[in-house]
Backbone as JSON, one array per atom type, in Angstrom:
{
  "sequence": "XXXXXXXXXXXXXXXXXXXXXXXXXXXXXXXXXXXXXXXXXXXXXXXXXXXXXXXXXXXXXXXXXXXXXXXXXXXXXXXXXXXXXXXXXXXXXXXXXXXXXXXXXXXXXXXXXXXXXXXXXXXXXXXXXXXXXXXXXXXXXXXXXXXXXXXXXXXXXXXXXXXXXXXXXXXXXXXXXXXXXXXXXX",
  "N": [[3.25, -3.32, -23.21], [5.86, -1.85, -21.44], [7.84, -2.79, -18.84], [9.04, -0.8, -16.27], [9.92, -0.99, -13.64], [9.45, -3.51, -11.25], [8.02, -5.72, -8.79], [9.59, -8.85, -8.05], [7.98, -11.07, -7.86], [5.35, -11.62, -9.7], [2.71, -12.29, -9.13], [2.4, -11.22, -6.71], [1.01, -11.23, -3.64], [-0.94, -13.88, -2.93], [-4.01, -13.83, -1.71], [-6.42, -15.72, -0.78], [-7.07, -16.13, -3.48], [-6.99, -13.53, -4.42], [-5.33, -10.34, -5.08], [-3.2, -9.44, -3.02], [-3.9, -8.18, 0.34], [-7.23, -7.68, 1.65], [-9.06, -5.22, 3.07], [-11.78, -5.37, 3.67], [-12.27, -7.93, 4.46], [-11.91, -7.96, 7.16], [-14.34, -7.42, 8.28], [-15.56, -9.72, 9.05], [-14.67, -10.33, 11.58], [-14.35, -7.98, 12.99], [-15.89, -4.76, 13.62], [-17.81, -3.09, 11.06], [-17.25, -0.43, 10.99], [-14.54, -0.32, 11.92], [-13.29, -1.95, 9.98], [-13.77, -0.51, 7.63], [-12.0, 1.53, 7.92], [-9.52, 0.47, 7.71], [-7.62, 0.32, 5.64], [-4.91, 0.92, 5.78], [-4.05, -1.11, 7.43], [-4.34, -3.37, 5.79], [-2.5, -2.66, 3.81], [-0.07, -2.59, 5.28], [0.01, -5.28, 6.0], [0.43, -6.38, 3.47], [3.05, -5.38, 2.92], [4.61, -6.49, 5.02], [4.15, -9.28, 4.71], [5.19, -9.69, 2.14], [7.88, -8.97, 2.54], [8.61, -10.97, 4.3], [8.5, -13.12, 2.66], [6.13, -14.55, 2.36], [3.88, -15.77, 0.36], [1.3, -16.63, -0.07], [-1.96, -16.8, 1.32], [-4.66, -18.22, 3.07], [-8.13, -17.42, 3.54], [-8.74, -17.4, 6.35], [-6.19, -17.32, 7.62], [-5.29, -14.9, 6.61], [-7.14, -13.11, 7.75], [-6.53, -13.47, 10.45], [-3.85, -12.53, 10.51], [-4.14, -9.82, 9.67], [-5.76, -8.97, 11.76], [-4.02, -9.11, 13.92], [-2.27, -7.04, 13.26], [-4.09, -4.93, 13.3], [-4.67, -4.8, 16.03], [-2.27, -3.81, 16.96], [-2.18, -1.37, 15.74], [-4.71, 0.27, 15.97], [-7.28, 1.58, 13.93], [-8.15, 5.02, 13.77], [-10.95, 7.38, 13.95], [-10.59, 8.65, 11.48], [-9.1, 6.83, 10.15], [-5.87, 5.48, 9.46], [-3.57, 7.78, 9.67], [-0.91, 8.29, 9.08], [2.28, 7.1, 8.01], [4.17, 6.55, 9.97], [2.72, 5.54, 12.11], [2.1, 2.98, 11.27], [4.67, 1.9, 11.04], [5.51, 2.0, 13.72], [3.68, 0.16, 14.7], [4.7, -2.23, 13.69], [6.94, -2.48, 15.32], [5.68, -2.82, 17.82], [4.71, -5.31, 17.35], [6.89, -6.85, 17.56], [8.64, -6.78, 15.44], [11.54, -5.73, 13.93], [11.87, -4.11, 11.68], [13.07, -1.65, 9.42], [12.04, 1.4, 7.93], [11.89, 3.28, 4.89], [11.16, 6.53, 4.07], [9.57, 8.73, 1.73], [10.01, 12.19, 1.28], [7.44, 14.53, 2.2], [5.38, 16.24, -0.21], [6.95, 15.84, -2.48], [8.46, 16.23, -5.7], [7.37, 15.19, -9.01], [9.54, 13.85, -10.31], [11.08, 13.06, -8.14], [9.32, 11.35, -6.83], [9.02, 9.33, -8.78], [11.71, 8.4, -8.9], [12.0, 7.41, -6.3], [10.04, 5.36, -6.27], [11.05, 3.71, -8.34], [13.54, 2.97, -7.24], [12.73, 1.53, -4.93], [11.06, -0.55, -6.02], [12.85, -1.8, -7.8], [14.52, -2.86, -5.92], [13.0, -4.88, -5.05], [10.87, -4.25, -3.28], [7.71, -3.6, -2.15], [5.65, -0.63, -2.16], [4.13, 1.48, 0.18], [1.43, 3.71, 0.0], [-0.28, 6.58, 0.96], [-2.86, 8.48, -0.07], [-4.35, 11.68, 0.17], [-6.12, 13.8, -0.78], [-7.23, 12.81, -3.22], [-8.66, 13.03, -6.49], [-10.33, 10.93, -7.34], [-12.8, 9.4, -5.63], [-12.63, 6.8, -4.59], [-9.98, 6.45, -3.99], [-9.31, 8.37, -2.22], [-8.05, 9.55, 0.81], [-6.88, 7.05, 1.37], [-5.01, 4.07, 1.69], [-2.74, 2.34, -0.44], [-0.92, -0.33, -2.06], [1.9, -0.17, -3.9], [3.12, -1.93, -6.69], [4.32, -2.05, -9.2], [5.8, -0.28, -11.97], [5.21, 0.86, -15.2], [5.53, 1.45, -18.75], [3.61, 2.65, -21.43], [2.82, 3.45, -24.66], [4.04, 5.97, -24.35], [3.05, 6.87, -21.92], [3.36, 6.68, -18.36], [2.56, 4.13, -16.14], [1.17, 3.02, -13.03], [0.96, 0.16, -11.11], [-1.04, -1.29, -8.59], [-2.05, -2.68, -5.41], [-5.19, -2.94, -3.89], [-7.98, -3.37, -1.81], [-7.73, -6.13, -2.16], [-7.43, -6.49, -4.86], [-5.99, -5.95, -8.14], [-4.91, -2.95, -9.55], [-4.51, -0.51, -12.16], [-3.16, 2.57, -12.95], [-2.63, 5.69, -14.54], [0.43, 7.38, -13.95], [0.24, 10.17, -13.63], [-2.41, 10.38, -12.89], [-2.58, 9.02, -10.46], [-0.78, 10.42, -8.92], [-1.68, 13.23, -8.79], [-0.96, 16.46, -9.88], [-0.3, 18.97, -7.54], [-1.86, 17.72, -5.72], [-1.94, 16.37, -2.49], [-0.06, 13.84, -1.05], [-0.02, 11.93, 1.84], [1.73, 10.11, 2.98], [4.44, 8.0, 2.08], [6.16, 5.02, 1.85], [8.58, 2.32, 2.2], [9.5, -0.96, 3.36], [12.74, -1.55, 4.38]],
  "CA": [[3.61, -2.53, -22.04], [7.26, -2.0, -21.07], [8.0, -2.68, -17.4], [10.14, 0.04, -15.82], [10.35, -1.59, -12.38], [8.36, -4.32, -10.69], [8.4, -6.76, -7.84], [10.01, -10.08, -8.72], [6.87, -12.04, -7.86], [4.27, -10.94, -10.42], [1.42, -12.56, -8.49], [2.45, -10.49, -5.45], [0.59, -12.09, -2.53], [-2.25, -14.48, -3.21], [-4.85, -13.95, -0.51], [-7.69, -16.35, -1.14], [-7.31, -15.9, -4.9], [-6.91, -12.11, -4.75], [-4.03, -9.7, -5.28], [-2.92, -8.74, -1.78], [-4.89, -8.24, 1.42], [-8.46, -6.92, 1.45], [-9.52, -4.73, 4.36], [-13.18, -5.73, 3.93], [-12.3, -9.24, 5.13], [-11.94, -7.73, 8.6], [-15.74, -7.32, 8.73], [-15.97, -11.01, 9.62], [-14.27, -10.4, 12.98], [-14.4, -6.66, 13.57], [-17.01, -3.95, 13.16], [-17.69, -2.45, 9.75], [-16.59, 0.85, 11.27], [-13.08, -0.54, 11.94], [-12.85, -2.49, 8.69], [-13.8, 0.55, 6.63], [-10.88, 2.44, 8.18], [-8.36, -0.41, 7.86], [-6.8, 0.17, 4.43], [-3.52, 0.91, 6.21], [-3.8, -2.45, 7.98], [-4.15, -4.25, 4.63], [-1.24, -2.26, 3.16], [1.04, -3.07, 6.09], [0.01, -6.73, 5.84], [1.09, -6.63, 2.19], [4.48, -5.11, 3.03], [5.25, -7.47, 5.91], [4.09, -10.61, 4.09], [6.14, -9.73, 1.02], [9.22, -8.93, 3.14], [8.86, -12.28, 4.92], [8.38, -14.12, 1.59], [4.89, -15.31, 2.51], [3.24, -15.41, -0.91], [-0.09, -17.1, -0.17], [-2.72, -16.89, 2.57], [-6.08, -18.51, 2.92], [-8.97, -16.37, 4.14], [-8.62, -17.4, 7.81], [-4.86, -16.84, 8.0], [-5.24, -13.48, 6.27], [-7.9, -12.41, 8.77], [-5.75, -13.54, 11.69], [-2.69, -11.66, 10.37], [-4.61, -8.43, 9.69], [-6.26, -8.68, 13.11], [-2.84, -8.88, 14.75], [-1.81, -5.69, 12.93], [-5.13, -4.01, 13.77], [-4.5, -4.63, 17.48], [-1.07, -3.0, 17.17], [-2.43, -0.03, 15.17], [-6.16, 0.42, 15.77], [-7.64, 2.77, 13.15], [-8.89, 6.11, 14.41], [-12.12, 7.72, 13.12], [-10.13, 9.05, 10.15], [-8.25, 5.75, 9.64], [-4.48, 5.57, 9.89], [-3.25, 9.0, 8.94], [0.53, 8.5, 8.87], [3.08, 5.88, 7.9], [4.86, 6.29, 11.23], [1.84, 4.72, 12.94], [2.27, 1.6, 10.8], [6.03, 1.47, 11.39], [5.49, 1.73, 15.17], [2.92, -1.08, 14.91], [5.62, -3.35, 13.48], [7.74, -2.57, 16.54], [4.83, -3.42, 18.86], [4.52, -6.72, 17.0], [8.18, -7.51, 17.72], [9.39, -6.75, 14.18], [12.5, -4.63, 13.96], [12.11, -3.63, 10.33], [13.24, -0.21, 9.22], [11.31, 1.9, 6.76], [12.42, 4.47, 4.23], [10.06, 7.41, 3.68], [9.79, 9.83, 0.79], [9.61, 13.45, 1.9], [6.15, 15.06, 1.73], [5.36, 17.23, -1.29], [8.03, 15.57, -3.44], [8.14, 16.48, -7.11], [7.16, 13.97, -9.8], [10.81, 13.15, -10.55], [11.49, 12.44, -6.87], [8.4, 10.23, -6.61], [9.42, 8.26, -9.72], [13.0, 7.85, -8.48], [11.73, 6.65, -5.07], [9.34, 4.14, -6.66], [11.98, 2.86, -9.1], [14.53, 2.41, -6.31], [12.08, 0.52, -4.09], [10.61, -1.71, -6.8], [14.04, -2.5, -8.29], [15.06, -3.57, -4.76], [11.97, -5.88, -4.71], [10.15, -3.77, -2.11], [6.45, -2.9, -2.43], [5.6, 0.72, -1.58], [2.87, 1.92, 0.77], [1.08, 5.08, -0.35], [-1.53, 7.16, 1.46], [-3.32, 9.71, -0.72], [-5.34, 12.36, 1.02], [-7.2, 14.5, -1.49], [-7.27, 12.32, -4.59], [-9.94, 13.35, -7.12], [-11.16, 9.73, -7.39], [-13.24, 9.14, -4.25], [-12.21, 5.47, -4.16], [-8.59, 6.48, -3.55], [-9.14, 9.54, -1.35], [-7.81, 9.12, 2.19], [-6.82, 5.6, 1.21], [-3.71, 3.42, 1.52], [-2.6, 1.31, -1.46], [0.42, -0.91, -2.13], [2.41, -0.08, -5.27], [3.88, -3.14, -7.02], [4.94, -2.01, -10.52], [5.72, 0.9, -12.84], [5.37, 0.43, -16.6], [5.31, 2.49, -19.75], [2.84, 2.21, -22.59], [2.49, 4.56, -25.57], [4.55, 7.22, -23.81], [2.52, 7.14, -20.59], [3.84, 5.84, -17.27], [1.46, 3.57, -15.34], [1.5, 2.43, -11.74], [0.06, -0.92, -10.7], [-1.08, -1.35, -7.14], [-3.02, -3.54, -4.74], [-6.16, -2.3, -3.01], [-9.17, -4.21, -1.64], [-7.47, -7.49, -2.65], [-7.44, -6.52, -6.33], [-4.9, -5.27, -8.83], [-5.34, -1.79, -10.29], [-3.52, 0.18, -12.99], [-3.55, 3.96, -13.12], [-1.55, 6.53, -15.05], [1.2, 8.06, -12.9], [-0.32, 11.51, -13.45], [-3.71, 10.27, -12.21], [-2.37, 8.61, -9.07], [-0.06, 11.53, -8.28], [-2.2, 14.44, -9.43], [-0.18, 17.65, -9.54], [-0.95, 19.82, -6.55], [-2.52, 16.87, -4.74], [-1.02, 16.02, -1.42], [-0.1, 12.52, -0.46], [0.39, 12.12, 3.23], [2.83, 9.25, 3.38], [4.88, 6.97, 1.15], [7.33, 4.36, 2.43], [8.75, 0.88, 1.99], [10.33, -1.63, 4.36], [14.08, -1.81, 3.83]],
  "C": [[5.05, -2.88, -21.65], [7.4, -1.78, -19.57], [9.22, -1.83, -17.08], [10.75, -0.5, -14.54], [9.16, -2.35, -11.81], [8.91, -5.27, -9.64], [8.73, -8.04, -8.6], [8.88, -11.1, -8.84], [5.63, -11.35, -8.43], [2.91, -11.15, -9.77], [1.33, -11.91, -7.11], [2.13, -11.42, -4.29], [-0.81, -12.58, -2.84], [-2.99, -14.65, -1.9], [-6.21, -14.45, -0.97], [-8.07, -16.05, -2.59], [-7.22, -14.45, -5.35], [-5.48, -11.64, -4.92], [-3.74, -8.83, -4.07], [-4.09, -8.83, -0.8], [-6.06, -7.29, 1.15], [-9.01, -6.51, 2.81], [-10.95, -5.15, 4.67], [-13.3, -7.1, 4.59], [-12.37, -9.09, 6.65], [-13.36, -7.63, 9.15], [-16.23, -8.63, 9.35], [-15.66, -11.11, 11.1], [-14.45, -9.08, 13.72], [-15.61, -5.89, 13.03], [-16.74, -3.38, 11.77], [-16.97, -1.12, 9.91], [-15.06, 0.69, 11.23], [-12.58, -1.01, 10.58], [-12.79, -1.41, 7.62], [-12.65, 1.54, 6.78], [-9.54, 1.69, 8.22], [-7.54, -0.61, 6.59], [-5.31, 0.17, 4.77], [-3.11, -0.43, 6.78], [-3.51, -3.42, 6.83], [-2.83, -3.94, 3.93], [-0.04, -2.76, 3.96], [1.13, -4.59, 6.03], [0.71, -7.12, 4.54], [2.61, -6.48, 2.31], [5.2, -6.16, 3.87], [5.27, -8.85, 5.26], [5.09, -10.72, 2.95], [7.57, -9.77, 1.54], [9.58, -10.31, 3.7], [8.67, -13.44, 3.95], [7.19, -15.07, 1.79], [4.01, -14.9, 1.34], [1.79, -15.85, -1.03], [-0.7, -17.23, 1.22], [-4.11, -17.36, 2.23], [-6.84, -17.43, 3.69], [-8.78, -16.27, 5.65], [-7.27, -16.87, 8.28], [-4.7, -15.35, 7.71], [-5.97, -12.65, 7.33], [-7.13, -12.37, 10.09], [-4.57, -12.57, 11.64], [-3.11, -10.18, 10.4], [-5.13, -8.04, 11.07], [-5.12, -8.39, 14.07], [-2.31, -7.45, 14.51], [-2.8, -4.66, 13.45], [-5.02, -3.77, 15.28], [-3.3, -3.75, 17.8], [-1.24, -1.57, 16.65], [-3.92, 0.14, 14.92], [-6.48, 1.69, 15.0], [-8.44, 3.76, 13.98], [-10.12, 6.42, 13.54], [-11.75, 8.1, 11.69], [-9.23, 7.99, 9.52], [-6.86, 5.84, 10.23], [-3.85, 6.66, 9.04], [-1.76, 9.24, 8.7], [1.26, 7.16, 8.84], [3.8, 5.54, 9.18], [4.03, 5.42, 12.17], [2.01, 3.25, 12.57], [3.66, 1.07, 11.15], [6.11, 1.16, 12.88], [4.72, 0.45, 15.48], [3.82, -2.29, 14.69], [6.49, -3.56, 14.71], [6.95, -3.22, 17.67], [4.59, -4.91, 18.62], [5.83, -7.5, 17.1], [9.02, -7.56, 16.45], [10.29, -5.51, 14.18], [12.84, -4.12, 12.58], [12.25, -2.12, 10.32], [12.5, 0.19, 7.95], [12.04, 3.11, 6.19], [11.23, 5.26, 3.7], [10.5, 8.39, 2.6], [9.29, 11.1, 1.47], [8.23, 13.88, 1.37], [6.35, 16.11, 0.65], [6.54, 17.07, -2.25], [7.54, 15.88, -4.85], [8.0, 15.15, -7.84], [8.44, 13.17, -10.0], [11.28, 12.43, -9.29], [10.6, 11.23, -6.55], [8.8, 9.06, -7.5], [10.71, 7.6, -9.28], [12.82, 6.97, -7.23], [11.07, 5.32, -5.42], [10.28, 3.18, -7.42], [12.99, 2.2, -8.18], [13.91, 1.29, -5.46], [11.73, -0.73, -4.89], [11.78, -2.49, -7.38], [14.74, -3.26, -7.17], [14.08, -4.64, -4.28], [11.23, -5.53, -3.42], [8.85, -3.08, -2.54], [6.41, -1.59, -1.65], [4.2, 1.02, -1.06], [2.65, 3.38, 0.43], [-0.26, 5.45, 0.26], [-1.79, 8.46, 0.71], [-4.33, 10.37, 0.19], [-6.45, 13.01, 0.21], [-7.25, 14.1, -2.96], [-8.63, 12.63, -5.21], [-10.89, 12.15, -7.25], [-11.52, 9.35, -5.96], [-12.78, 7.78, -3.72], [-10.8, 5.47, -3.6], [-8.28, 7.72, -2.71], [-9.04, 9.05, 0.09], [-7.72, 7.59, 2.25], [-5.38, 5.13, 0.99], [-3.79, 2.39, 0.4], [-1.16, 0.8, -1.42], [0.88, -0.95, -3.57], [3.35, -1.26, -5.55], [4.63, -3.06, -8.35], [4.8, -0.62, -11.14], [6.0, 0.41, -14.25], [5.09, 1.6, -17.52], [4.57, 1.89, -20.93], [2.45, 3.44, -23.4], [2.88, 5.92, -24.99], [4.02, 7.61, -22.44], [3.11, 6.19, -19.57], [2.63, 5.43, -16.44], [2.01, 3.0, -14.05], [0.48, 1.34, -11.47], [0.12, -1.0, -9.18], [-2.18, -2.29, -6.66], [-3.89, -2.69, -3.83], [-7.4, -3.19, -2.98], [-8.97, -5.62, -2.24], [-7.5, -7.62, -4.16], [-6.25, -5.74, -6.87], [-5.48, -4.15, -9.68], [-4.18, -1.23, -11.11], [-4.04, 1.6, -13.21], [-2.35, 4.73, -13.68], [-0.88, 7.26, -13.88], [0.57, 9.42, -12.59], [-1.69, 11.49, -12.79], [-3.54, 9.92, -10.74], [-1.71, 9.73, -8.28], [-0.45, 12.84, -8.96], [-1.4, 15.65, -8.94], [-0.97, 18.54, -8.57], [-1.69, 19.02, -5.49], [-1.5, 16.51, -3.67], [-1.17, 14.56, -1.07], [0.49, 12.69, 0.94], [1.61, 11.29, 3.59], [3.14, 8.25, 2.26], [6.16, 6.35, 1.73], [7.41, 2.92, 1.97], [9.61, 0.34, 3.13], [11.66, -1.95, 3.72], [14.43, -3.28, 3.89]]
}
C-alpha cells in the first residue's frame, strides 16, 4: 500500500488501547440515548486531542474529556447534524481554534484535494455522512487519518468507535451521496 497522505503519528490517539475515542464509552456516565448520538463528540475529541498533541488517554480521562465536549454540544435526537455545532462547542470550552470546511456537494477531485491538504498538514478530518449505503456509517461522524493507494484504488483510513477502518474512497464518498459536513482544525 502506497501512502498518499497521512497523519505523522500512525497510532493516532491511543484511548485505552483503541484507535481514537469511542462514543460508546459515554454509556458509563450518560444515557444510552445520548451516547448513541455522540459520534460527533468522539470525532471532536479526536480532533482536539490531536491538535493539542495528547496522544494517549486512559478510559477515565477519555470519558471526562468527551463529557466536557458533550456538555458544550449536547446531541439532539438526530445527533449532531452540522460541523458548525462542534466548532461552536470548542468556543464554549474556551478554545479559539479555527476550522476549515469543505463546501457541501464537492466533487471527488475537490474532496481528495481537501483531504490531501489537511492530512499533509498533519490535521485529521471530521466527516459526517448522511445517507451512506452502509448503515454503520449513515448519519455518522468519523475521523479521517490517512489516504493510500493499492492496486489502483484509493483507500481512506478513519477512526470510528475507537477502532481503525479502511474503506475505498468510492465507498466512503459514494457518488450522489450527500455528506453533510467535512472540516479540520487549522
